[in-house]
Amino acid sequence: MRIGELAARTGVSVRALRYYEEQGLLTSERSPSGQRHYADTAVDRVLWIQCLYAAGLSSKTLREFLPCTYTGVATPDTIDRLTAERDRINAQMADLATTRDRLDAVIAAASGTVGCEVCCVPQSA
């Protein structure tokens, strides 16, 4: 299938598909006129790439992890990298929760339900 059809079937832009190829995440064959042609299996691969991106993984991590999804075997290094990525996301979520709580205090102070001193008290890390 051509790049436009793959884009339509996956809901991913043509530009993103080209990026996936540049990153080594997706492959295509070229016609004599230079047009990209993808195997039918490219649809599932693009959807899986989107799922992994949605999980917060970078292109570099995806490139290392994708072969494991086909063999079913992940190296200890791959597991360590995925675990580190999860830990990074957990820390980011904790920071966001703290920021949200501070914003809630500011909103409460601005609406007059608590005094301003509540939102100005430093919170421990």
PDB file of C-alpha atoms in Angstrom:
ATOM      1  CA  MET A   1       0.000   0.000   0.000  1.00  0.00           C
ATOM      2  CA  ARG A   2       1.121   3.561  -0.577  1.00  0.00           C
ATOM      3  CA  ILE A   3       1.926   6.014   2.181  1.00  0.00           C
ATOM      4  CA  GLY A   4      -1.393   7.874   1.918  1.00  0.00           C
ATOM      5  CA  GLU A   5      -3.363   4.674   2.365  1.00  0.00           C
ATOM      6  CA  LEU A   6      -1.259   3.658   5.371  1.00  0.00           C
ATOM      7  CA  ALA A   7      -1.832   7.097   6.866  1.00  0.00           C
ATOM      8  CA  ALA A   8      -5.586   6.793   6.319  1.00  0.00           C
ATOM      9  CA  ARG A   9      -5.782   3.267   7.748  1.00  0.00           C
ATOM     10  CA  THR A  10      -3.816   4.146  10.888  1.00  0.00           C
ATOM     11  CA  GLY A  11      -4.864   7.750  11.508  1.00  0.00           C
ATOM     12  CA  VAL A  12      -1.205   8.789  11.468  1.00  0.00           C
ATOM     13  CA  SER A  13       0.040  11.645   9.301  1.00  0.00           C
ATOM     14  CA  VAL A  14       2.205  11.046   6.245  1.00  0.00           C
ATOM     15  CA  ARG A  15       4.855  13.187   7.909  1.00  0.00           C
ATOM     16  CA  ALA A  16       4.848  10.929  10.983  1.00  0.00           C
ATOM     17  CA  LEU A  17       5.214   7.837   8.790  1.00  0.00           C
ATOM     18  CA  ARG A  18       8.237   9.372   7.093  1.00  0.00           C
ATOM     19  CA  TYR A  19       9.663  10.170  10.537  1.00  0.00           C
ATOM     20  CA  TYR A  20       9.162   6.546  11.626  1.00  0.00           C
ATOM     21  CA  GLU A  21      11.175   5.451   8.612  1.00  0.00           C
ATOM     22  CA  GLU A  22      13.939   7.968   9.365  1.00  0.00           C
ATOM     23  CA  GLN A  23      14.101   6.586  12.908  1.00  0.00           C
ATOM     24  CA  GLY A  24      14.302   2.983  11.686  1.00  0.00           C
ATOM     25  CA  LEU A  25      10.909   2.070  13.165  1.00  0.00           C
ATOM     26  CA  LEU A  26       9.173   1.352   9.859  1.00  0.00           C
ATOM     27  CA  THR A  27      10.366   0.123   6.476  1.00  0.00           C
ATOM     28  CA  SER A  28       9.014   0.397   2.973  1.00  0.00           C
ATOM     29  CA  GLU A  29       9.969  -0.649  -0.509  1.00  0.00           C
ATOM     30  CA  ARG A  30      10.457   1.981  -3.187  1.00  0.00           C
ATOM     31  CA  SER A  31       8.862   1.826  -6.606  1.00  0.00           C
ATOM     32  CA  PRO A  32      10.942   2.715  -9.677  1.00  0.00           C
ATOM     33  CA  SER A  33       9.425   6.215  -9.461  1.00  0.00           C
ATOM     34  CA  GLY A  34      10.489   6.525  -5.793  1.00  0.00           C
ATOM     35  CA  GLN A  35       7.076   6.065  -4.160  1.00  0.00           C
ATOM     36  CA  ARG A  36       6.960   4.250  -0.832  1.00  0.00           C
ATOM     37  CA  HIS A  37       5.068   0.963  -0.684  1.00  0.00           C
ATOM     38  CA  TYR A  38       4.282  -0.757   2.608  1.00  0.00           C
ATOM     39  CA  ALA A  39       3.350  -4.329   3.425  1.00  0.00           C
ATOM     40  CA  ASP A  40      -0.085  -4.958   4.944  1.00  0.00           C
ATOM     41  CA  THR A  41       1.670  -5.723   8.249  1.00  0.00           C
ATOM     42  CA  ALA A  42       2.726  -2.057   8.425  1.00  0.00           C
ATOM     43  CA  VAL A  43      -0.737  -1.138   9.745  1.00  0.00           C
ATOM     44  CA  ASP A  44      -0.263  -3.227  12.903  1.00  0.00           C
ATOM     45  CA  ARG A  45       3.300  -1.995  13.298  1.00  0.00           C
ATOM     46  CA  VAL A  46       2.274   1.678  13.090  1.00  0.00           C
ATOM     47  CA  LEU A  47      -0.539   1.117  15.600  1.00  0.00           C
ATOM     48  CA  TRP A  48       1.944  -0.588  17.955  1.00  0.00           C
ATOM     49  CA  ILE A  49       4.407   2.300  17.522  1.00  0.00           C
ATOM     50  CA  GLN A  50       1.603   4.712  18.438  1.00  0.00           C
ATOM     51  CA  CYS A  51       0.794   2.648  21.523  1.00  0.00           C
ATOM     52  CA  LEU A  52       4.435   2.710  22.639  1.00  0.00           C
ATOM     53  CA  TYR A  53       4.678   6.460  22.035  1.00  0.00           C
ATOM     54  CA  ALA A  54       1.513   6.908  24.097  1.00  0.00           C
ATOM     55  CA  ALA A  55       3.276   4.990  26.874  1.00  0.00           C
ATOM     56  CA  GLY A  56       5.889   7.753  26.919  1.00  0.00           C
ATOM     57  CA  LEU A  57       8.711   5.916  25.169  1.00  0.00           C
ATOM     58  CA  SER A  58      11.179   7.811  22.985  1.00  0.00           C
ATOM     59  CA  SER A  59      12.086   6.911  19.399  1.00  0.00           C
ATOM     60  CA  LYS A  60      15.431   5.586  20.601  1.00  0.00           C
ATOM     61  CA  THR A  61      13.799   3.318  23.178  1.00  0.00           C
ATOM     62  CA  LEU A  62      11.237   2.192  20.594  1.00  0.00           C
ATOM     63  CA  ARG A  63      13.978   1.275  18.148  1.00  0.00           C
ATOM     64  CA  GLU A  64      15.597  -0.917  20.800  1.00  0.00           C
ATOM     65  CA  PHE A  65      12.340  -2.392  22.068  1.00  0.00           C
ATOM     66  CA  LEU A  66      10.450  -3.158  18.838  1.00  0.00           C
ATOM     67  CA  PRO A  67      12.423  -6.316  17.963  1.00  0.00           C
ATOM     68  CA  CYS A  68      11.475  -7.762  21.362  1.00  0.00           C
ATOM     69  CA  THR A  69       7.805  -7.433  20.515  1.00  0.00           C
ATOM     70  CA  TYR A  70       8.243  -9.792  17.579  1.00  0.00           C
ATOM     71  CA  THR A  71      10.561 -12.340  19.205  1.00  0.00           C
ATOM     72  CA  GLY A  72       8.872 -12.241  22.600  1.00  0.00           C
ATOM     73  CA  VAL A  73      12.309 -12.041  24.215  1.00  0.00           C
ATOM     74  CA  ALA A  74      13.607  -8.935  25.940  1.00  0.00           C
ATOM     75  CA  THR A  75      17.167  -8.532  27.128  1.00  0.00           C
ATOM     76  CA  PRO A  76      17.834  -7.600  30.755  1.00  0.00           C
ATOM     77  CA  ASP A  77      19.103  -4.236  29.494  1.00  0.00           C
ATOM     78  CA  THR A  78      15.803  -3.604  27.699  1.00  0.00           C
ATOM     79  CA  ILE A  79      13.828  -4.477  30.826  1.00  0.00           C
ATOM     80  CA  ASP A  80      16.059  -2.147  32.860  1.00  0.00           C
ATOM     81  CA  ARG A  81      15.497   0.701  30.390  1.00  0.00           C
ATOM     82  CA  LEU A  82      11.732   0.199  30.401  1.00  0.00           C
ATOM     83  CA  THR A  83      11.708   0.054  34.187  1.00  0.00           C
ATOM     84  CA  ALA A  84      13.759   3.263  34.368  1.00  0.00           C
ATOM     85  CA  GLU A  85      11.317   4.930  31.981  1.00  0.00           C
ATOM     86  CA  ARG A  86       8.390   3.875  34.176  1.00  0.00           C
ATOM     87  CA  ASP A  87      10.197   5.218  37.250  1.00  0.00           C
ATOM     88  CA  ARG A  88      10.804   8.532  35.456  1.00  0.00           C
ATOM     89  CA  ILE A  89       7.108   8.772  34.591  1.00  0.00           C
ATOM     90  CA  ASN A  90       6.112   7.954  38.180  1.00  0.00           C
ATOM     91  CA  ALA A  91       8.359  10.740  39.476  1.00  0.00           C
ATOM     92  CA  GLN A  92       6.905  13.152  36.942  1.00  0.00           C
ATOM     93  CA  MET A  93       3.379  12.178  38.019  1.00  0.00           C
ATOM     94  CA  ALA A  94       4.264  12.830  41.666  1.00  0.00           C
ATOM     95  CA  ASP A  95       5.647  16.262  40.745  1.00  0.00           C
ATOM     96  CA  LEU A  96       2.487  17.055  38.799  1.00  0.00           C
ATOM     97  CA  ALA A  97       0.306  15.993  41.734  1.00  0.00           C
ATOM     98  CA  THR A  98       2.261  18.348  44.017  1.00  0.00           C
ATOM     99  CA  THR A  99       1.863  21.168  41.503  1.00  0.00           C
ATOM    100  CA  ARG A 100      -1.884  20.478  41.238  1.00  0.00           C
ATOM    101  CA  ASP A 101      -2.228  20.544  45.033  1.00  0.00           C
ATOM    102  CA  ARG A 102      -0.461  23.914  45.173  1.00  0.00           C
ATOM    103  CA  LEU A 103      -2.721  25.256  42.441  1.00  0.00           C
ATOM    104  CA  ASP A 104      -5.766  24.022  44.383  1.00  0.00           C
ATOM    105  CA  ALA A 105      -4.503  26.000  47.380  1.00  0.00           C
ATOM    106  CA  VAL A 106      -4.075  29.119  45.246  1.00  0.00           C
ATOM    107  CA  ILE A 107      -7.607  28.696  43.852  1.00  0.00           C
ATOM    108  CA  ALA A 108      -8.998  28.257  47.354  1.00  0.00           C
ATOM    109  CA  ALA A 109      -7.159  31.371  48.530  1.00  0.00           C
ATOM    110  CA  ALA A 110      -8.324  33.373  45.508  1.00  0.00           C
ATOM    111  CA  SER A 111     -11.941  32.340  46.098  1.00  0.00           C
ATOM    112  CA  GLY A 112     -11.702  33.356  49.726  1.00  0.00           C
ATOM    113  CA  THR A 113     -12.328  29.903  51.187  1.00  0.00           C
ATOM    114  CA  VAL A 114      -8.915  29.880  52.927  1.00  0.00           C
ATOM    115  CA  GLY A 115      -6.369  32.535  53.778  1.00  0.00           C
ATOM    116  CA  CYS A 116      -3.513  33.422  51.426  1.00  0.00           C
ATOM    117  CA  GLU A 117      -0.982  32.097  53.915  1.00  0.00           C
ATOM    118  CA  VAL A 118      -1.995  28.512  53.004  1.00  0.00           C
ATOM    119  CA  CYS A 119      -0.739  28.750  49.442  1.00  0.00           C
ATOM    120  CA  CYS A 120       2.471  30.499  50.459  1.00  0.00           C
ATOM    121  CA  VAL A 121       3.665  27.852  52.918  1.00  0.00           C
ATOM    122  CA  PRO A 122       6.597  25.929  51.403  1.00  0.00           C
ATOM    123  CA  GLN A 123       5.806  22.265  50.975  1.00  0.00           C
ATOM    124  CA  SER A 124       8.430  19.652  51.750  1.00  0.00           C
ATOM    125  CA  ALA A 125       9.829  17.700  48.836  1.00  0.00           C
TER     126      ALA A 125
END
